[in-house]
C-alpha positions as YAML, in Angstrom:
chain: A
units: angstrom
residues:
- id: 1
  name: MET
  ca: [46.86, 41.65, 53.81]
- id: 2
  name: LEU
  ca: [44.08, 42.03, 51.21]
- id: 3
  name: ILE
  ca: [45.14, 44.22, 48.78]
- id: 4
  name: PRO
  ca: [42.55, 46.08, 46.54]
- id: 5
  name: ARG
  ca: [40.78, 44.79, 42.20]
- id: 6
  name: GLN
  ca: [41.92, 41.40, 44.29]
- id: 7
  name: LYS
  ca: [39.48, 39.22, 45.36]
- id: 8
  name: THR
  ca: [38.25, 38.79, 48.63]
- id: 9
  name: PRO
  ca: [38.08, 36.04, 51.08]
- id: 10
  name: ASN
  ca: [34.82, 33.82, 50.90]
- id: 11
  name: LEU
  ca: [32.28, 34.78, 53.52]
- id: 12
  name: THR
  ca: [29.02, 32.39, 54.10]
- id: 13
  name: LEU
  ca: [27.32, 33.21, 56.81]
- id: 14
  name: PRO
  ca: [23.98, 32.99, 58.85]
- id: 15
  name: LEU
  ca: [21.31, 35.59, 59.73]
- id: 16
  name: VAL
  ca: [19.83, 36.92, 62.16]
- id: 17
  name: GLY
  ca: [16.54, 36.16, 61.14]
- id: 18
  name: GLY
  ca: [16.59, 33.19, 58.49]
- id: 19
  name: GLY
  ca: [18.64, 32.68, 55.47]
- id: 20
  name: THR
  ca: [22.52, 32.99, 54.69]
- id: 21
  name: PHE
  ca: [25.27, 35.30, 53.61]
- id: 22
  name: ASP
  ca: [27.17, 34.20, 50.94]
- id: 23
  name: LEU
  ca: [29.25, 37.18, 49.30]
- id: 24
  name: ALA
  ca: [29.73, 34.92, 46.42]
- id: 25
  name: THR
  ca: [26.30, 35.39, 45.62]
- id: 26
  name: ASP
  ca: [24.95, 38.43, 47.22]
- id: 27
  name: GLY
  ca: [23.63, 40.19, 43.69]
- id: 28
  name: ALA
  ca: [24.91, 43.81, 44.50]
- id: 29
  name: ASP
  ca: [24.54, 45.97, 41.49]
- id: 30
  name: LEU
  ca: [28.00, 47.71, 41.82]
- id: 31
  name: GLY
  ca: [28.80, 46.16, 45.92]
- id: 32
  name: THR
  ca: [28.58, 45.55, 49.03]
- id: 33
  name: VAL
  ca: [28.87, 47.04, 52.07]
- id: 34
  name: ILE
  ca: [30.54, 44.24, 54.78]
- id: 35
  name: CYS
  ca: [30.59, 46.24, 58.38]
- id: 36
  name: PHE
  ca: [32.56, 43.87, 60.56]
- id: 37
  name: PHE
  ca: [31.57, 44.53, 64.49]
- id: 38
  name: ARG
  ca: [32.66, 43.94, 67.72]
- id: 39
  name: GLY
  ca: [29.74, 42.19, 68.78]
- id: 40
  name: LEU
  ca: [26.65, 42.94, 71.28]
- id: 41
  name: HIS
  ca: [28.72, 44.11, 74.09]
- id: 42
  name: CYS
  ca: [30.61, 46.98, 72.38]
- id: 43
  name: PRO
  ca: [27.72, 50.68, 72.36]
- id: 44
  name: VAL
  ca: [30.28, 52.24, 70.20]
- id: 45
  name: CYS
  ca: [29.34, 49.51, 67.74]
- id: 46
  name: ALA
  ca: [25.07, 49.66, 68.22]
- id: 47
  name: THR
  ca: [26.09, 53.24, 67.42]
- id: 48
  name: TYR
  ca: [27.57, 53.07, 64.51]
- id: 49
  name: LEU
  ca: [25.44, 49.95, 63.23]
- id: 50
  name: LYS
  ca: [22.40, 52.41, 63.63]
- id: 51
  name: GLU
  ca: [23.75, 55.24, 61.10]
- id: 52
  name: LEU
  ca: [24.36, 52.66, 59.04]
- id: 53
  name: GLU
  ca: [20.68, 51.11, 58.87]
- id: 54
  name: ARG
  ca: [19.68, 54.32, 58.36]
- id: 55
  name: LEU
  ca: [21.95, 55.06, 55.23]
- id: 56
  name: THR
  ca: [20.80, 51.01, 53.88]
- id: 57
  name: PRO
  ca: [18.73, 52.89, 51.67]
- id: 58
  name: GLU
  ca: [20.59, 55.04, 50.39]
- id: 59
  name: PHE
  ca: [23.70, 52.64, 48.97]
- id: 60
  name: ALA
  ca: [20.68, 50.45, 48.06]
- id: 61
  name: LYS
  ca: [19.71, 53.37, 45.48]
- id: 62
  name: ARG
  ca: [22.96, 52.84, 44.48]
- id: 63
  name: GLY
  ca: [23.13, 49.42, 43.82]
- id: 64
  name: VAL
  ca: [25.51, 48.50, 46.60]
- id: 65
  name: LYS
  ca: [24.20, 45.72, 49.39]
- id: 66
  name: THR
  ca: [25.24, 46.51, 52.78]
- id: 67
  name: VAL
  ca: [25.44, 43.68, 55.83]
- id: 68
  name: ALA
  ca: [26.65, 43.38, 59.61]
- id: 69
  name: VAL
  ca: [28.76, 40.97, 60.86]
- id: 70
  name: SER
  ca: [30.54, 40.14, 63.70]
- id: 71
  name: SER
  ca: [31.36, 36.65, 65.11]
- id: 72
  name: ASP
  ca: [28.63, 36.89, 67.75]
- id: 73
  name: GLY
  ca: [26.52, 33.65, 68.07]
- id: 74
  name: LEU
  ca: [22.35, 33.97, 66.88]
- id: 75
  name: GLU
  ca: [20.84, 35.17, 70.07]
- id: 76
  name: ARG
  ca: [23.09, 38.12, 71.06]
- id: 77
  name: SER
  ca: [22.63, 39.05, 67.34]
- id: 78
  name: THR
  ca: [19.51, 39.08, 67.27]
- id: 79
  name: SER
  ca: [19.81, 41.22, 70.38]
- id: 80
  name: MET
  ca: [21.97, 43.55, 68.28]
- id: 81
  name: VAL
  ca: [19.62, 43.92, 65.74]
- id: 82
  name: GLU
  ca: [16.21, 44.75, 67.74]
- id: 83
  name: LYS
  ca: [18.84, 46.91, 69.93]
- id: 84
  name: ILE
  ca: [19.61, 48.86, 66.73]
- id: 85
  name: SER
  ca: [16.05, 48.23, 65.72]
- id: 86
  name: ALA
  ca: [17.48, 46.93, 62.21]
- id: 87
  name: ASP
  ca: [14.54, 46.99, 59.00]
- id: 88
  name: THR
  ca: [16.75, 47.14, 56.40]
- id: 89
  name: LEU
  ca: [20.20, 46.14, 57.36]
- id: 90
  name: ARG
  ca: [21.57, 43.07, 57.08]
- id: 91
  name: VAL
  ca: [23.71, 41.06, 60.36]
- id: 92
  name: ALA
  ca: [25.86, 38.21, 59.99]
- id: 93
  name: SER
  ca: [26.70, 36.29, 62.82]
- id: 94
  name: ASP
  ca: [28.85, 32.94, 63.94]
- id: 95
  name: LEU
  ca: [31.95, 35.15, 62.10]
- id: 96
  name: PRO
  ca: [34.86, 32.17, 62.51]
- id: 97
  name: LEU
  ca: [38.31, 34.08, 63.98]
- id: 98
  name: GLN
  ca: [39.53, 32.60, 61.57]
- id: 99
  name: GLU
  ca: [37.85, 34.13, 58.82]
- id: 100
  name: ALA
  ca: [37.93, 37.71, 60.70]
- id: 101
  name: ARG
  ca: [41.98, 36.66, 60.66]
- id: 102
  name: ASP
  ca: [41.81, 35.89, 56.64]
- id: 103
  name: TRP
  ca: [39.88, 39.45, 56.11]
- id: 104
  name: GLY
  ca: [42.59, 41.35, 57.99]
- id: 105
  name: LEU
  ca: [40.71, 42.20, 61.62]
- id: 106
  name: TYR
  ca: [42.51, 41.77, 64.61]
- id: 107
  name: ILE
  ca: [41.48, 39.70, 67.72]
- id: 108
  name: SER
  ca: [40.38, 41.23, 71.53]
- id: 109
  name: THR
  ca: [40.84, 39.30, 74.39]
- id: 110
  name: SER
  ca: [37.90, 39.73, 76.92]
- id: 111
  name: ARG
  ca: [38.76, 42.52, 79.70]
- id: 112
  name: GLY
  ca: [34.95, 41.37, 81.61]
- id: 113
  name: LYS
  ca: [32.14, 43.38, 81.32]
- id: 114
  name: THR
  ca: [31.95, 46.47, 79.18]
- id: 115
  name: SER
  ca: [30.63, 49.99, 80.30]
- id: 116
  name: ILE
  ca: [26.56, 49.42, 79.98]
- id: 117
  name: GLY
  ca: [27.34, 45.84, 81.72]
- id: 118
  name: ILE
  ca: [27.68, 43.01, 78.82]
- id: 119
  name: GLU
  ca: [30.36, 40.50, 79.08]
- id: 120
  name: GLU
  ca: [32.86, 40.96, 76.43]
- id: 121
  name: PRO
  ca: [33.64, 37.45, 74.84]
- id: 122
  name: ALA
  ca: [36.80, 35.66, 75.57]
- id: 123
  name: LEU
  ca: [38.14, 36.57, 72.12]
- id: 124
  name: PHE
  ca: [36.20, 39.20, 69.18]
- id: 125
  name: SER
  ca: [37.43, 40.14, 66.25]
- id: 126
  name: GLU
  ca: [37.89, 44.19, 66.30]
- id: 127
  name: PRO
  ca: [36.31, 46.53, 63.62]
- id: 128
  name: GLY
  ca: [36.44, 46.61, 59.62]
- id: 129
  name: LEU
  ca: [34.70, 48.15, 57.23]
- id: 130
  name: PHE
  ca: [35.11, 47.17, 53.11]
- id: 131
  name: LEU
  ca: [33.25, 47.60, 50.00]
- id: 132
  name: VAL
  ca: [33.45, 44.65, 47.72]
- id: 133
  name: ASN
  ca: [33.03, 44.81, 43.96]
- id: 134
  name: LYS
  ca: [29.63, 42.67, 42.60]
- id: 135
  name: ASP
  ca: [33.02, 40.22, 41.09]
- id: 136
  name: GLY
  ca: [34.67, 39.97, 44.57]
- id: 137
  name: SER
  ca: [36.92, 41.77, 43.94]
- id: 138
  name: LEU
  ca: [38.40, 44.12, 46.94]
- id: 139
  name: PHE
  ca: [37.50, 47.95, 47.05]
- id: 140
  name: TYR
  ca: [38.05, 49.98, 49.76]
- id: 141
  name: LEU
  ca: [39.09, 48.56, 53.40]
- id: 142
  name: THR
  ca: [39.89, 49.94, 56.43]
- id: 143
  name: VAL
  ca: [40.35, 47.68, 59.85]
- id: 144
  name: GLN
  ca: [40.44, 49.58, 63.43]
- id: 145
  name: SER
  ca: [42.42, 47.86, 66.49]
- id: 146
  name: MET
  ca: [40.04, 49.71, 68.76]
- id: 147
  name: PRO
  ca: [36.14, 50.35, 68.65]
- id: 148
  name: PHE
  ca: [36.43, 54.06, 68.60]
- id: 149
  name: THR
  ca: [36.93, 56.79, 65.63]
- id: 150
  name: ARG
  ca: [35.40, 54.95, 62.55]
- id: 151
  name: PRO
  ca: [34.88, 55.60, 59.02]
- id: 152
  name: HIS
  ca: [31.77, 57.87, 58.81]
- id: 153
  name: PHE
  ca: [29.01, 55.87, 56.44]
- id: 154
  name: SER
  ca: [27.68, 59.52, 54.75]
- id: 155
  name: GLU
  ca: [31.07, 59.41, 53.62]
- id: 156
  name: LEU
  ca: [31.65, 56.27, 52.34]
- id: 157
  name: LEU
  ca: [28.17, 57.09, 50.62]
- id: 158
  name: ALA
  ca: [29.90, 60.02, 48.63]
- id: 159
  name: ALA
  ca: [33.01, 58.07, 47.86]
- id: 160
  name: VAL
  ca: [30.69, 55.44, 45.86]
- id: 161
  name: ASP
  ca: [28.49, 58.48, 44.65]
- id: 162
  name: PHE
  ca: [32.56, 59.65, 43.52]
- id: 163
  name: ALA
  ca: [33.27, 56.58, 41.89]
- id: 164
  name: ILE
  ca: [30.29, 55.85, 40.03]
- id: 165
  name: ASP
  ca: [30.87, 59.64, 38.66]
- id: 166
  name: LYS
  ca: [34.37, 59.48, 37.67]
- id: 167
  name: SER
  ca: [35.15, 56.28, 36.88]
- id: 168
  name: TYR
  ca: [37.27, 56.10, 39.78]
- id: 169
  name: PRO
  ca: [39.48, 53.40, 40.40]
- id: 170
  name: ALA
  ca: [40.62, 50.58, 43.29]
- id: 171
  name: ARG
  ca: [43.78, 52.29, 44.91]
- id: 172
  name: GLY
  ca: [46.71, 50.47, 46.68]
- id: 173
  name: GLU
  ca: [46.97, 47.57, 44.65]
- id: 174
  name: TYR
  ca: [50.81, 48.24, 43.63]
- id: 175
  name: THR
  ca: [52.77, 45.51, 45.47]
- id: 176
  name: GLY
  ca: [55.67, 45.07, 43.28]
- id: 177
  name: ALA
  ca: [59.20, 46.91, 45.03]
- id: 178
  name: VAL
  ca: [59.31, 50.48, 46.08]
...
């Protein structure tokens, strides 16, 4: 289990369009929003990522970079970039499923073609949303076992504003006896 205020796992993946996303050297002033998504086969993911694409400039104004990550290969990830018309949101591909597990993500098996007629991969990770501080420590996380009812990026943006304004620390850090 990942613990707030502690270092997150390493994450280094190829980016659609070239280059590499490396969390350790991302260079965000405040931190990085990492949105793990199910893949091209997921229509809910496409809608969700369009919203992150729209708000990426607002996160950037606050010193927060964004990246969307899936276990899809480069071809499918490129198709997702085209599908959501991503211009400012970085999309990383080829997340190894063991690394998905290291981040606490759930893994699902294929059920065949989805409602939009795209085949699910044999195995893929379910959604997760993380805000990682510039020092690599975890500030916020949520993971899901289903594609539905995800956190709203506008609410995360408001939370970033609150945390900046009030110097609010990451919570959930206690690991002692209860």
